[in-house]
CSV table of N, CA and C and ligand atoms in Angstrom, one decimal:
chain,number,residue,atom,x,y,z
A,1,UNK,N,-16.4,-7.5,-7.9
A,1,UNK,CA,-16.0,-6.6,-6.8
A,1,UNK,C,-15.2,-5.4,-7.4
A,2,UNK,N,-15.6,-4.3,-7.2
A,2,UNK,CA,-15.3,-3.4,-8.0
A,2,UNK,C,-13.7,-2.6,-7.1
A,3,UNK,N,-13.2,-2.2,-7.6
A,3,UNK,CA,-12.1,-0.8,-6.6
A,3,UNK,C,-12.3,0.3,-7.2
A,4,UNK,N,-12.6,1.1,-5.6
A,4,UNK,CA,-13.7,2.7,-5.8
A,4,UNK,C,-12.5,3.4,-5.0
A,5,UNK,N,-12.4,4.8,-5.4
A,5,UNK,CA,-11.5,5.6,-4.8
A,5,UNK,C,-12.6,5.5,-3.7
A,6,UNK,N,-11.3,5.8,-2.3
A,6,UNK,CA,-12.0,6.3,-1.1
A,6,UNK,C,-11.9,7.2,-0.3
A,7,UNK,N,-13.0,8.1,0.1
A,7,UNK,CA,-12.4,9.6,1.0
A,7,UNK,C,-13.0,10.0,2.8
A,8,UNK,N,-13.9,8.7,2.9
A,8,UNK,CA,-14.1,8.5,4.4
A,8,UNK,C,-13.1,7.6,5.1
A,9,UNK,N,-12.4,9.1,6.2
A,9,UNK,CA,-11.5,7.8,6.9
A,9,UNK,C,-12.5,7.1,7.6
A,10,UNK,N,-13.4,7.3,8.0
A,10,UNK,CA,-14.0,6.7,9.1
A,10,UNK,C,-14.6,5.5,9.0
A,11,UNK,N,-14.1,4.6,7.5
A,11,UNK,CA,-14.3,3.2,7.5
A,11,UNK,C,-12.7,2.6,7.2
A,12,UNK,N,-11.8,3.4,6.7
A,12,UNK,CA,-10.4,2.7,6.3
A,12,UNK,C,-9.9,2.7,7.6
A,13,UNK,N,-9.6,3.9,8.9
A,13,UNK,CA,-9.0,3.1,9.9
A,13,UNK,C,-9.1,1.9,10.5
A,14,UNK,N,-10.9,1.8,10.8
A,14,UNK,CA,-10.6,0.9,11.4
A,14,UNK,C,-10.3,-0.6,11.0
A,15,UNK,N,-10.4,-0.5,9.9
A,15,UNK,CA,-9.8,-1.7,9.2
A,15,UNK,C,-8.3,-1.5,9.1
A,16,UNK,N,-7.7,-0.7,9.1
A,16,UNK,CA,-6.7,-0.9,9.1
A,16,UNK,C,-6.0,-1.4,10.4
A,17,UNK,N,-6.9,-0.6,11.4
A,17,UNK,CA,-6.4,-0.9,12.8
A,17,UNK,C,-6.6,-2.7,12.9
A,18,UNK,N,-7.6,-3.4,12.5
A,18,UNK,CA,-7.6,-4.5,12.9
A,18,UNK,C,-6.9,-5.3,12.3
A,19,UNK,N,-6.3,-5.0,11.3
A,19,UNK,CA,-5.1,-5.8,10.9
A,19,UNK,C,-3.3,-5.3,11.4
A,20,UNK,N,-3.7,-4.7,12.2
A,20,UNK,CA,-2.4,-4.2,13.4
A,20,UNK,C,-1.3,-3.2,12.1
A,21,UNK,N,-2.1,-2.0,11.4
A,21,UNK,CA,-1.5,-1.6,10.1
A,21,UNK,C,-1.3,-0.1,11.0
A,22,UNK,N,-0.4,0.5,10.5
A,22,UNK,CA,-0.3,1.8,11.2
A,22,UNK,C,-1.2,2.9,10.9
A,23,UNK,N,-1.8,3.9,11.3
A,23,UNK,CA,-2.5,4.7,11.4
A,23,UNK,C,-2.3,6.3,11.8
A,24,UNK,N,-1.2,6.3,13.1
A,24,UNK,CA,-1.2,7.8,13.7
A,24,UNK,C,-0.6,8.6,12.3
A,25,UNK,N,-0.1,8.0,11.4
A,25,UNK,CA,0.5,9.8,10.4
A,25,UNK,C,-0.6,9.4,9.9
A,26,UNK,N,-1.5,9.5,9.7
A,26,UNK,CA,-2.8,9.5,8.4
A,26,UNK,C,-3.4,10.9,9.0
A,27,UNK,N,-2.6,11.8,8.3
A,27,UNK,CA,-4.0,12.7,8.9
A,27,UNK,C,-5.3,12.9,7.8
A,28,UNK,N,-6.3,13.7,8.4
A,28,UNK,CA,-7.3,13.8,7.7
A,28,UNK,C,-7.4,15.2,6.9
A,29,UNK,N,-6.0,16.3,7.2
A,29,UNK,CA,-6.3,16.9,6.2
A,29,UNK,C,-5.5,16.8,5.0
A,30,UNK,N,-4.2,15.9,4.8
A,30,UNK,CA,-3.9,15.5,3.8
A,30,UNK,C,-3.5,13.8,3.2
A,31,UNK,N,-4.5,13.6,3.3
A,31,UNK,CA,-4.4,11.6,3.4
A,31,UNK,C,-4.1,11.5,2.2
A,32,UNK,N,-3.3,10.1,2.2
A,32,UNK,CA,-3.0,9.6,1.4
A,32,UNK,C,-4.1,9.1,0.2
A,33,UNK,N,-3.9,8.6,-0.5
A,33,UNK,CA,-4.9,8.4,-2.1
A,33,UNK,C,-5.2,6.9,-1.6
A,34,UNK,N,-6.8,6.3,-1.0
A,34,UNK,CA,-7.1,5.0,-0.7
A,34,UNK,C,-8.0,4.7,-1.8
A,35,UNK,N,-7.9,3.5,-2.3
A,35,UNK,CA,-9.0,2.9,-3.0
A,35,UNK,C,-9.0,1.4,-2.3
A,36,UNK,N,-10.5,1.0,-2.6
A,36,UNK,CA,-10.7,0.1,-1.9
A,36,UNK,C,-12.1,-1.0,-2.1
A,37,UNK,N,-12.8,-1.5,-1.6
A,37,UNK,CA,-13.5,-3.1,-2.2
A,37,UNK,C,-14.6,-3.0,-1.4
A,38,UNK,N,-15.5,-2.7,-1.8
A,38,UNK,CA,-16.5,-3.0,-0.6
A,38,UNK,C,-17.5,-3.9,-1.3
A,39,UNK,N,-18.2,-4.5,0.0
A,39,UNK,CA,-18.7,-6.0,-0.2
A,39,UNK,C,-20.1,-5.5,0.8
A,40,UNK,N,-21.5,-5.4,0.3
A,40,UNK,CA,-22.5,-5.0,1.1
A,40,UNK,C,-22.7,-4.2,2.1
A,41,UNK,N,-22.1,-3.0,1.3
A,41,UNK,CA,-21.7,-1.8,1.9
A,41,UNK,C,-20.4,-1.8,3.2
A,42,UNK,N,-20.4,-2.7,3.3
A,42,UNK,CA,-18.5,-2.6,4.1
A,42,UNK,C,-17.9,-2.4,3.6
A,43,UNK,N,-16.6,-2.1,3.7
A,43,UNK,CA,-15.1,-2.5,3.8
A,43,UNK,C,-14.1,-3.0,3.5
A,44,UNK,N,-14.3,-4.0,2.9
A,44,UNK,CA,-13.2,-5.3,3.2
A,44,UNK,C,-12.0,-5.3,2.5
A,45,UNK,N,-11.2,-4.6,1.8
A,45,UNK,CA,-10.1,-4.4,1.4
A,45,UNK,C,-9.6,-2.9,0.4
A,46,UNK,N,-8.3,-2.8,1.2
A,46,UNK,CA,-7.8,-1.1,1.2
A,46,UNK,C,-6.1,-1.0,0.9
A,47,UNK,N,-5.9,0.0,0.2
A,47,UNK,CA,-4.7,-0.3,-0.4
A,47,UNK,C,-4.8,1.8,0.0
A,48,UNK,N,-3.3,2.3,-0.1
A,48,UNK,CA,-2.6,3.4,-0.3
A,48,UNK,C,-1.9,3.8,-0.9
A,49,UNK,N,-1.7,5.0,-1.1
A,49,UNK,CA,-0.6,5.6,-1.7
A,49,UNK,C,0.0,7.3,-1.1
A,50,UNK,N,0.9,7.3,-0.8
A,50,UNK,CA,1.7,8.6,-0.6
A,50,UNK,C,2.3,9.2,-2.0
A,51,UNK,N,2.0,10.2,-2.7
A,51,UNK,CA,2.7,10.6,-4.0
A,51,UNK,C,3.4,11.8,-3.8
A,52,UNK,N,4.6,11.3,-4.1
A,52,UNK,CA,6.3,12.8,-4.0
A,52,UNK,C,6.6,12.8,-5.4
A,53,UNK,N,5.7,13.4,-6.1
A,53,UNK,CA,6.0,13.8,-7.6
A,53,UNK,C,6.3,12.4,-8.2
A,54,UNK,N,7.4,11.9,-8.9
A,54,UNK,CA,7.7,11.0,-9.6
A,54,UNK,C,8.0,9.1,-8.7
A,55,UNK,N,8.0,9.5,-7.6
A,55,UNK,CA,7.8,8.8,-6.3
A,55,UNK,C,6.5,8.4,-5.8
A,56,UNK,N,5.9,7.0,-5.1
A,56,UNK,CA,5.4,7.1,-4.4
A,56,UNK,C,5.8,6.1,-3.3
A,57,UNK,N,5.0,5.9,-2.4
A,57,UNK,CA,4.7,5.2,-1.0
A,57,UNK,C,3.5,4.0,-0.5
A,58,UNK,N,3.4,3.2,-1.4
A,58,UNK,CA,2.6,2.5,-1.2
A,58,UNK,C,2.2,2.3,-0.1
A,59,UNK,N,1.3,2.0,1.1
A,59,UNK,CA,1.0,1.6,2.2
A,59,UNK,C,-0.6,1.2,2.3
A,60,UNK,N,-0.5,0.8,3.9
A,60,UNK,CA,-2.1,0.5,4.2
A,60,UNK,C,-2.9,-0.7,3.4
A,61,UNK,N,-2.1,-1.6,3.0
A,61,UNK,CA,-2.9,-2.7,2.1
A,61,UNK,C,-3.2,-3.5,3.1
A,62,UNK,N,-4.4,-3.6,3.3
A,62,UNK,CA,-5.3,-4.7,4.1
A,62,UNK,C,-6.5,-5.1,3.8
A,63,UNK,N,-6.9,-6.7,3.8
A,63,UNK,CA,-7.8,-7.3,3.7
A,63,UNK,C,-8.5,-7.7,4.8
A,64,UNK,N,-9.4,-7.6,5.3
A,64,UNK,CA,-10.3,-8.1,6.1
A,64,UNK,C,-10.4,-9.9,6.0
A,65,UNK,N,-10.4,-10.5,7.8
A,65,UNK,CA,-9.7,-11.7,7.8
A,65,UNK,C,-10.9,-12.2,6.8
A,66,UNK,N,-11.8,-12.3,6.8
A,66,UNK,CA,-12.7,-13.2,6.1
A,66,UNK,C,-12.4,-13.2,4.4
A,67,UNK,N,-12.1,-12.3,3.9
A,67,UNK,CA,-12.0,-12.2,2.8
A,67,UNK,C,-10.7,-12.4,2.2
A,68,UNK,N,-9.8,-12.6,2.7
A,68,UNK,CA,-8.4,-13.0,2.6
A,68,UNK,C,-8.2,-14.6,1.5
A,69,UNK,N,-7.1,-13.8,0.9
A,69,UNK,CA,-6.5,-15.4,-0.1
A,69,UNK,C,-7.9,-15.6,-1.4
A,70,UNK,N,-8.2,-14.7,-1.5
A,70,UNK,CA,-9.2,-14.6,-3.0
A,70,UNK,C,-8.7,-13.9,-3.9
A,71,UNK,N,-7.7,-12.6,-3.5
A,71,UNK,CA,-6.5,-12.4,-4.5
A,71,UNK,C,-7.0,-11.1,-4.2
A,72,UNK,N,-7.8,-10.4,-3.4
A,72,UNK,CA,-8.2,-8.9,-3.5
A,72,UNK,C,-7.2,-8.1,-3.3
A,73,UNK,N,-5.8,-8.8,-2.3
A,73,UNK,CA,-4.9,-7.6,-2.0
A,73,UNK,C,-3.8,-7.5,-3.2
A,74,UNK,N,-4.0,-8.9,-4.3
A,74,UNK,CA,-3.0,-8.5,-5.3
A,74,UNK,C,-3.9,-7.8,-6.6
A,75,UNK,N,-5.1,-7.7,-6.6
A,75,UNK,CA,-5.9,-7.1,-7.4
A,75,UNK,C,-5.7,-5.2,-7.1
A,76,UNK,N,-5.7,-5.8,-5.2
A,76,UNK,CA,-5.3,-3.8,-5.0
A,76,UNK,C,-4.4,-3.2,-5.9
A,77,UNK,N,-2.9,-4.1,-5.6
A,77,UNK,CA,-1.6,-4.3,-5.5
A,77,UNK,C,-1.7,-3.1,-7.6
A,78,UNK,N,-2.2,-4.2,-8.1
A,78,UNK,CA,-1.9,-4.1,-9.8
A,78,UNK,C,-2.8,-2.6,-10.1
A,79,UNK,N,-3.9,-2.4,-9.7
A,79,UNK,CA,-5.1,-1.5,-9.7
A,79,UNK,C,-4.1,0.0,-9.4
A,80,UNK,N,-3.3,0.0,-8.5
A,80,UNK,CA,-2.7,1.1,-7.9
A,80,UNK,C,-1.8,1.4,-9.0
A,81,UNK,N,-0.5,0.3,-9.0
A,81,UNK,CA,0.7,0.8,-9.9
A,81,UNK,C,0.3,0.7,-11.7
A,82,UNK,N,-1.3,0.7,-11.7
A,82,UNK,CA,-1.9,1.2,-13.0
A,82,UNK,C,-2.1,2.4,-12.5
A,83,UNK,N,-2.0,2.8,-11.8
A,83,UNK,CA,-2.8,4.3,-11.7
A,83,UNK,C,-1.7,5.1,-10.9
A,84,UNK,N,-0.7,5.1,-10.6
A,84,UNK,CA,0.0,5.4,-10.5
A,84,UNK,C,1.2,5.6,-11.3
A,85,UNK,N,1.2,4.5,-12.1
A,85,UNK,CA,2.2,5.2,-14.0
A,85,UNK,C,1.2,5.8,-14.1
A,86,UNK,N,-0.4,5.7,-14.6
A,86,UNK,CA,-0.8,6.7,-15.6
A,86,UNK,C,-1.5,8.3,-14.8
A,87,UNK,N,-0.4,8.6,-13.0
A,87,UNK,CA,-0.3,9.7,-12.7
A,87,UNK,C,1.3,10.3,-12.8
A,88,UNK,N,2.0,9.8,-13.5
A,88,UNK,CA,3.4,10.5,-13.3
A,88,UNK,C,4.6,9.7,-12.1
A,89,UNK,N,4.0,8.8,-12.0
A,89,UNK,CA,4.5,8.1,-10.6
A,89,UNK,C,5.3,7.0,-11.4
A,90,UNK,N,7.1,7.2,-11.5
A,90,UNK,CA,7.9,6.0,-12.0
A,90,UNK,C,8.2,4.8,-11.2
A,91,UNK,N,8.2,5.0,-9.7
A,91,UNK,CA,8.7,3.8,-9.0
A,91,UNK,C,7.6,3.9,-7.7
A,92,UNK,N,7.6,3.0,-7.0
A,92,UNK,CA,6.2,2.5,-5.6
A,92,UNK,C,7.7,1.7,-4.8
A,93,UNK,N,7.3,2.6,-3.4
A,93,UNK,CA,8.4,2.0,-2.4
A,93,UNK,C,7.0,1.5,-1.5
A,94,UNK,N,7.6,0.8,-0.6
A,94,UNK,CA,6.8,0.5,0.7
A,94,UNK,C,8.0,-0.1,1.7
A,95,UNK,N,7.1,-0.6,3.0
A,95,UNK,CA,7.5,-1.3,4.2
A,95,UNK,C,6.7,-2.0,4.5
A,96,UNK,N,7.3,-3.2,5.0
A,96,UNK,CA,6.3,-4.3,5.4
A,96,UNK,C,7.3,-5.1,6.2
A,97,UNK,N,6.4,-5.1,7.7
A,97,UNK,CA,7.1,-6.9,8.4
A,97,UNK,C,6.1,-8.3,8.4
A,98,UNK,N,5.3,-7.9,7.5
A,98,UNK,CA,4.3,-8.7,7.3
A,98,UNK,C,4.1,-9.7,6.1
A,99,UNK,N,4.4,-8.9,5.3
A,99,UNK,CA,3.7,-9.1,3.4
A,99,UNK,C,5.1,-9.2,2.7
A,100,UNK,N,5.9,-9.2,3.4
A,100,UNK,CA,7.8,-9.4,2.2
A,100,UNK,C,7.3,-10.5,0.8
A,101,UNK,N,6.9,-11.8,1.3
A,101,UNK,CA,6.8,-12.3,0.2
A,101,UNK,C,6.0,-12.3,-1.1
A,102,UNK,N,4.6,-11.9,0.0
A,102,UNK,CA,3.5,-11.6,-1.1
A,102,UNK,C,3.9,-10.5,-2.0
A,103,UNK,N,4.8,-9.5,-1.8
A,103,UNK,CA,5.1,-8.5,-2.6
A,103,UNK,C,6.5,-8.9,-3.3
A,104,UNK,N,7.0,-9.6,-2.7
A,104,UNK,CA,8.3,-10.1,-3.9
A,104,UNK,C,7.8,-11.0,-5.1
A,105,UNK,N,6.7,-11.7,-4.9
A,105,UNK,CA,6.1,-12.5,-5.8
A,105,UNK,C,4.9,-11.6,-6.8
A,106,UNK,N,5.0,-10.3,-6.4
A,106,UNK,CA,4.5,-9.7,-7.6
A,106,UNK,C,5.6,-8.4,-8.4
A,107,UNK,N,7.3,-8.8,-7.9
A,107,UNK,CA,7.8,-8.5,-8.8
A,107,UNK,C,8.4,-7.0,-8.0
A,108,UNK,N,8.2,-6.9,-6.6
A,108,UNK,CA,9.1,-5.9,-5.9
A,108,UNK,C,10.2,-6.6,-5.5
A,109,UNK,N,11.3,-5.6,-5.4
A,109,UNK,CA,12.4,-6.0,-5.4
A,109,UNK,C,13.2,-5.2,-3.9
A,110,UNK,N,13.9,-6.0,-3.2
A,110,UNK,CA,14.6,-5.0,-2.2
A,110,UNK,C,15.6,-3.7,-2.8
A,111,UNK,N,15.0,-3.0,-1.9
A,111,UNK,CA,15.7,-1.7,-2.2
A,111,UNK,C,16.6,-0.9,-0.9
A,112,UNK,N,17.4,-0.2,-1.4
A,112,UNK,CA,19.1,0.3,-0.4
A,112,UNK,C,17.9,1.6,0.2
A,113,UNK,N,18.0,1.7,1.5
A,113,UNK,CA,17.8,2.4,2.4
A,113,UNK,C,18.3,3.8,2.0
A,114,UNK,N,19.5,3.6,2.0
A,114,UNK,CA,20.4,4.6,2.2
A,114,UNK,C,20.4,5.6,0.7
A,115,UNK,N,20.2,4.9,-0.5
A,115,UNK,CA,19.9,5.1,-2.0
A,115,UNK,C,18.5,5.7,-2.5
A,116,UNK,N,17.3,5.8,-1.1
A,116,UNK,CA,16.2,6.3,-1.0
A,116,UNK,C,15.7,7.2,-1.7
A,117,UNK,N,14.7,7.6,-2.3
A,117,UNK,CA,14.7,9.3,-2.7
A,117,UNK,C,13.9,9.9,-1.4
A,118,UNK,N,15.0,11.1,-1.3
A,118,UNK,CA,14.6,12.1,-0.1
A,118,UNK,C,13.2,12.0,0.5
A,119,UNK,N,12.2,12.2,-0.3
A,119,UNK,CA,10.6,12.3,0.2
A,119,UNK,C,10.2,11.0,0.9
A,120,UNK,N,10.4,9.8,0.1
A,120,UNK,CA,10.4,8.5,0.8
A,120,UNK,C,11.1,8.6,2.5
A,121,UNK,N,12.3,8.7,2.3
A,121,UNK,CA,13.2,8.9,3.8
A,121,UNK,C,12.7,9.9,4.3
A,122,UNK,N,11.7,10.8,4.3
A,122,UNK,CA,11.1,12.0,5.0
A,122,UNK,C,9.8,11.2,5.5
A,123,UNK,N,9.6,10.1,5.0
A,123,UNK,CA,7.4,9.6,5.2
A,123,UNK,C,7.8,9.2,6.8
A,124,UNK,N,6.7,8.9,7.5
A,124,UNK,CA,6.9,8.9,8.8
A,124,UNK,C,7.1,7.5,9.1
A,125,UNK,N,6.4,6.2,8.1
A,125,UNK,CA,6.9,5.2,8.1
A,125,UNK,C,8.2,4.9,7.9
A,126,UNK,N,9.2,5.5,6.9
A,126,UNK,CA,10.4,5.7,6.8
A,126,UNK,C,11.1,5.9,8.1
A,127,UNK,N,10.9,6.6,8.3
A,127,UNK,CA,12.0,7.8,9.8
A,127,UNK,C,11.3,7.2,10.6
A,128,UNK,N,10.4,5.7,11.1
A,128,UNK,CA,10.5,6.1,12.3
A,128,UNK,C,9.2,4.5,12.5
A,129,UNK,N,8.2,5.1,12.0
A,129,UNK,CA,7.0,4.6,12.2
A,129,UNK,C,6.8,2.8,11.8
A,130,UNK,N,7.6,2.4,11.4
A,130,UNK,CA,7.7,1.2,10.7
A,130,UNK,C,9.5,0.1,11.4
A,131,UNK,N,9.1,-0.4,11.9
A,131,UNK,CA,10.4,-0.7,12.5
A,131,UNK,C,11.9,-1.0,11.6
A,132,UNK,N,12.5,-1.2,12.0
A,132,UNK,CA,13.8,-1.3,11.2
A,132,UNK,C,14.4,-2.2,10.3
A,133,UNK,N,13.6,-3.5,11.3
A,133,UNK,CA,13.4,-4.7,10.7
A,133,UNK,C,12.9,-4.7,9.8
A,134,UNK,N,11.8,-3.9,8.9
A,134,UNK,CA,10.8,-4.1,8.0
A,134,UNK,C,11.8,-4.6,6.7
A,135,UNK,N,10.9,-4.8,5.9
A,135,UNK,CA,11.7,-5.0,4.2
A,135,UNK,C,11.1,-4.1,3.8
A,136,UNK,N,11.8,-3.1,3.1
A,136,UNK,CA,12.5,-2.3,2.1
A,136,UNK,C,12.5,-2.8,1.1
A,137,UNK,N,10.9,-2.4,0.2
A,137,UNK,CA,11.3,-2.6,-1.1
A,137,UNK,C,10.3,-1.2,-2.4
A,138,UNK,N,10.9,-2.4,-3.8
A,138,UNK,CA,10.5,-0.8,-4.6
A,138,UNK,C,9.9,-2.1,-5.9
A,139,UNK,N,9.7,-1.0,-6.8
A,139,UNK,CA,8.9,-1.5,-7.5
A,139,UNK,C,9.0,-0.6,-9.2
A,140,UNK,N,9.7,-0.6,-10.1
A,140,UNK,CA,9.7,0.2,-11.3
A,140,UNK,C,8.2,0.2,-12.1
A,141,UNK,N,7.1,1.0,-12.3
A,141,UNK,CA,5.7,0.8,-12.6
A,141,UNK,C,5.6,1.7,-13.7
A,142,UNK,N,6.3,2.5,-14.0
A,142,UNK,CA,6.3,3.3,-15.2
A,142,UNK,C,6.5,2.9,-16.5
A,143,UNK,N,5.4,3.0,-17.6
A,143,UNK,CA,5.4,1.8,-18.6
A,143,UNK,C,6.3,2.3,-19.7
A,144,UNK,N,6.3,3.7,-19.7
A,144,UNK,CA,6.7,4.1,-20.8
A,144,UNK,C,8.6,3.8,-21.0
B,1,COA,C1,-1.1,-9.4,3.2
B,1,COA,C2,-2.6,-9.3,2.8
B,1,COA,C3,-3.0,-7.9,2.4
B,1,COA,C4,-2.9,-10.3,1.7
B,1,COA,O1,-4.2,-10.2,1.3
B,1,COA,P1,-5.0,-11.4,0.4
B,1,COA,O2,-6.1,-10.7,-0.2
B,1,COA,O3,-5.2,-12.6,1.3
B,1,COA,O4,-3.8,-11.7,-0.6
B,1,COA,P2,-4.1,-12.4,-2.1
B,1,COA,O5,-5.2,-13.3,-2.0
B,1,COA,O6,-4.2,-11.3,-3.1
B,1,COA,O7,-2.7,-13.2,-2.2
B,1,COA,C5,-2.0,-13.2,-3.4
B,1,COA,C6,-0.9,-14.3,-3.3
B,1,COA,O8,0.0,-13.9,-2.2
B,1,COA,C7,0.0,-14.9,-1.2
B,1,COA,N1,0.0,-14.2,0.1
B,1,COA,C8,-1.0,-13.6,0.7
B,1,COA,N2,-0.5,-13.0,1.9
B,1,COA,C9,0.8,-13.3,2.0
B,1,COA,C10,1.8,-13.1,3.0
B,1,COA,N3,1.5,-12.3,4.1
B,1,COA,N4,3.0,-13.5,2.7
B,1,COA,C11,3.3,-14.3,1.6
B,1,COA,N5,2.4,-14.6,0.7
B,1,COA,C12,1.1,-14.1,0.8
B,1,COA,C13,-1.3,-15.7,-1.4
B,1,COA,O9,-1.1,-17.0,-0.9
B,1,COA,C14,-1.4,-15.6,-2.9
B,1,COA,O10,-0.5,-16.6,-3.5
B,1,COA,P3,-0.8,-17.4,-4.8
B,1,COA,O11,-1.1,-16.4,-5.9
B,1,COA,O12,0.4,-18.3,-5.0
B,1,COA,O13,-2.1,-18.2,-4.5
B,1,COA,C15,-3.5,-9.7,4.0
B,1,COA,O14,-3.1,-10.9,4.6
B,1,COA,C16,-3.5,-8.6,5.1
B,1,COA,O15,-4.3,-7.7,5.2
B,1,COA,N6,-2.6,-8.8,6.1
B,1,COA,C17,-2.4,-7.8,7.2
B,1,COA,C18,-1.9,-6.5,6.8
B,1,COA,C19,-0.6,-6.5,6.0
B,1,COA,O16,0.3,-7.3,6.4
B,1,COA,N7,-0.5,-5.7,5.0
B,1,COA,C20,0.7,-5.6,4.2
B,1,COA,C21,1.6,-4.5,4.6
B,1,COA,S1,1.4,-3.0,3.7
């Protein structure tokens, strides 16, 4: 199963919608960076990225229920913050009230709200779009 960059929303929302993932800031003239798994010409798992220069925003990682627990969303997970050091990208923030652990068990770490870099606290998930409750975390991916 390969991960292909991807530039049709019109197969990532709705998978993302069905895994109850947010969707309204995704616009379509400046979307975020998706790569993703397709399995006989579908869909079945999708990862993102928001990039603020030396920052990014990981979001949108979802697997399709059937294909779940084969390890595709930690295959996203590794595939991204490879490609993300080797764009200039030192640290990967996200939110999640869902996935806290699966992402602490690959080595994200909670991170201070308040200690944020500006761009992060400007994403719409940040300010607003992601509830409060979520976990807050980051990730150092820069090899050098
Ligand atoms: C979270 C999600 C992406 C995981 O996808 P997946 O392909 O089943 O995950 P993997 O098979 O790569 O799992 C890797 C490991 O994490 C564990 N894991 C998977 N989902 C987990 C979760 N929600 N919480 C804790 N651990 C989880 C797996 O058991 C596995 O552990 P192991 O290595 O000890 O066997 C998937 O359940 C999903 O799409 N959920 C809905 C959307 C969501 O919550 N997205 C995350 C927010 S950005």
């Amino acid at each position: 199963m390969n991960i292909e960059p991807l530039s049709s929303l019109d197969e990532i929302l709705p998978l993302l919608t069905d895994c109850n993932l947010p969707i309204s800031d995704i616009s379509a003239a400046s979307p975020p960076q998706f790569f993703g798994i397709q399995v006989a010409g579908s869909l079945v798992a999708v990862i993102g990225m928001e990039t603020y220069q030396s920052v990014g925003l990981l979001r949108s990682l979802a697997v399709s229920q059937a294909f779940r627990k084969r390890g595709l969303a930690r295959k996203l997970v590794i595939f991204l913050e490879n490609f993300a050091a080797s764009h200039g990208v030192d640290s990967l923030f996200l939110l999640t009230t869902s996935a806290e652990a699966f992402f602490l068990k690959l080595g994200y770490t909670p991170a201070s709200r308040q200690k944020a870099p500006q761009a992060i606290q400007a994403t719409s998930q940040f300010s607003g779009l992601c509830p409060s409750s979520s976990a807050f975390l980051f990730k150092h991916v820069a090899t050098g």
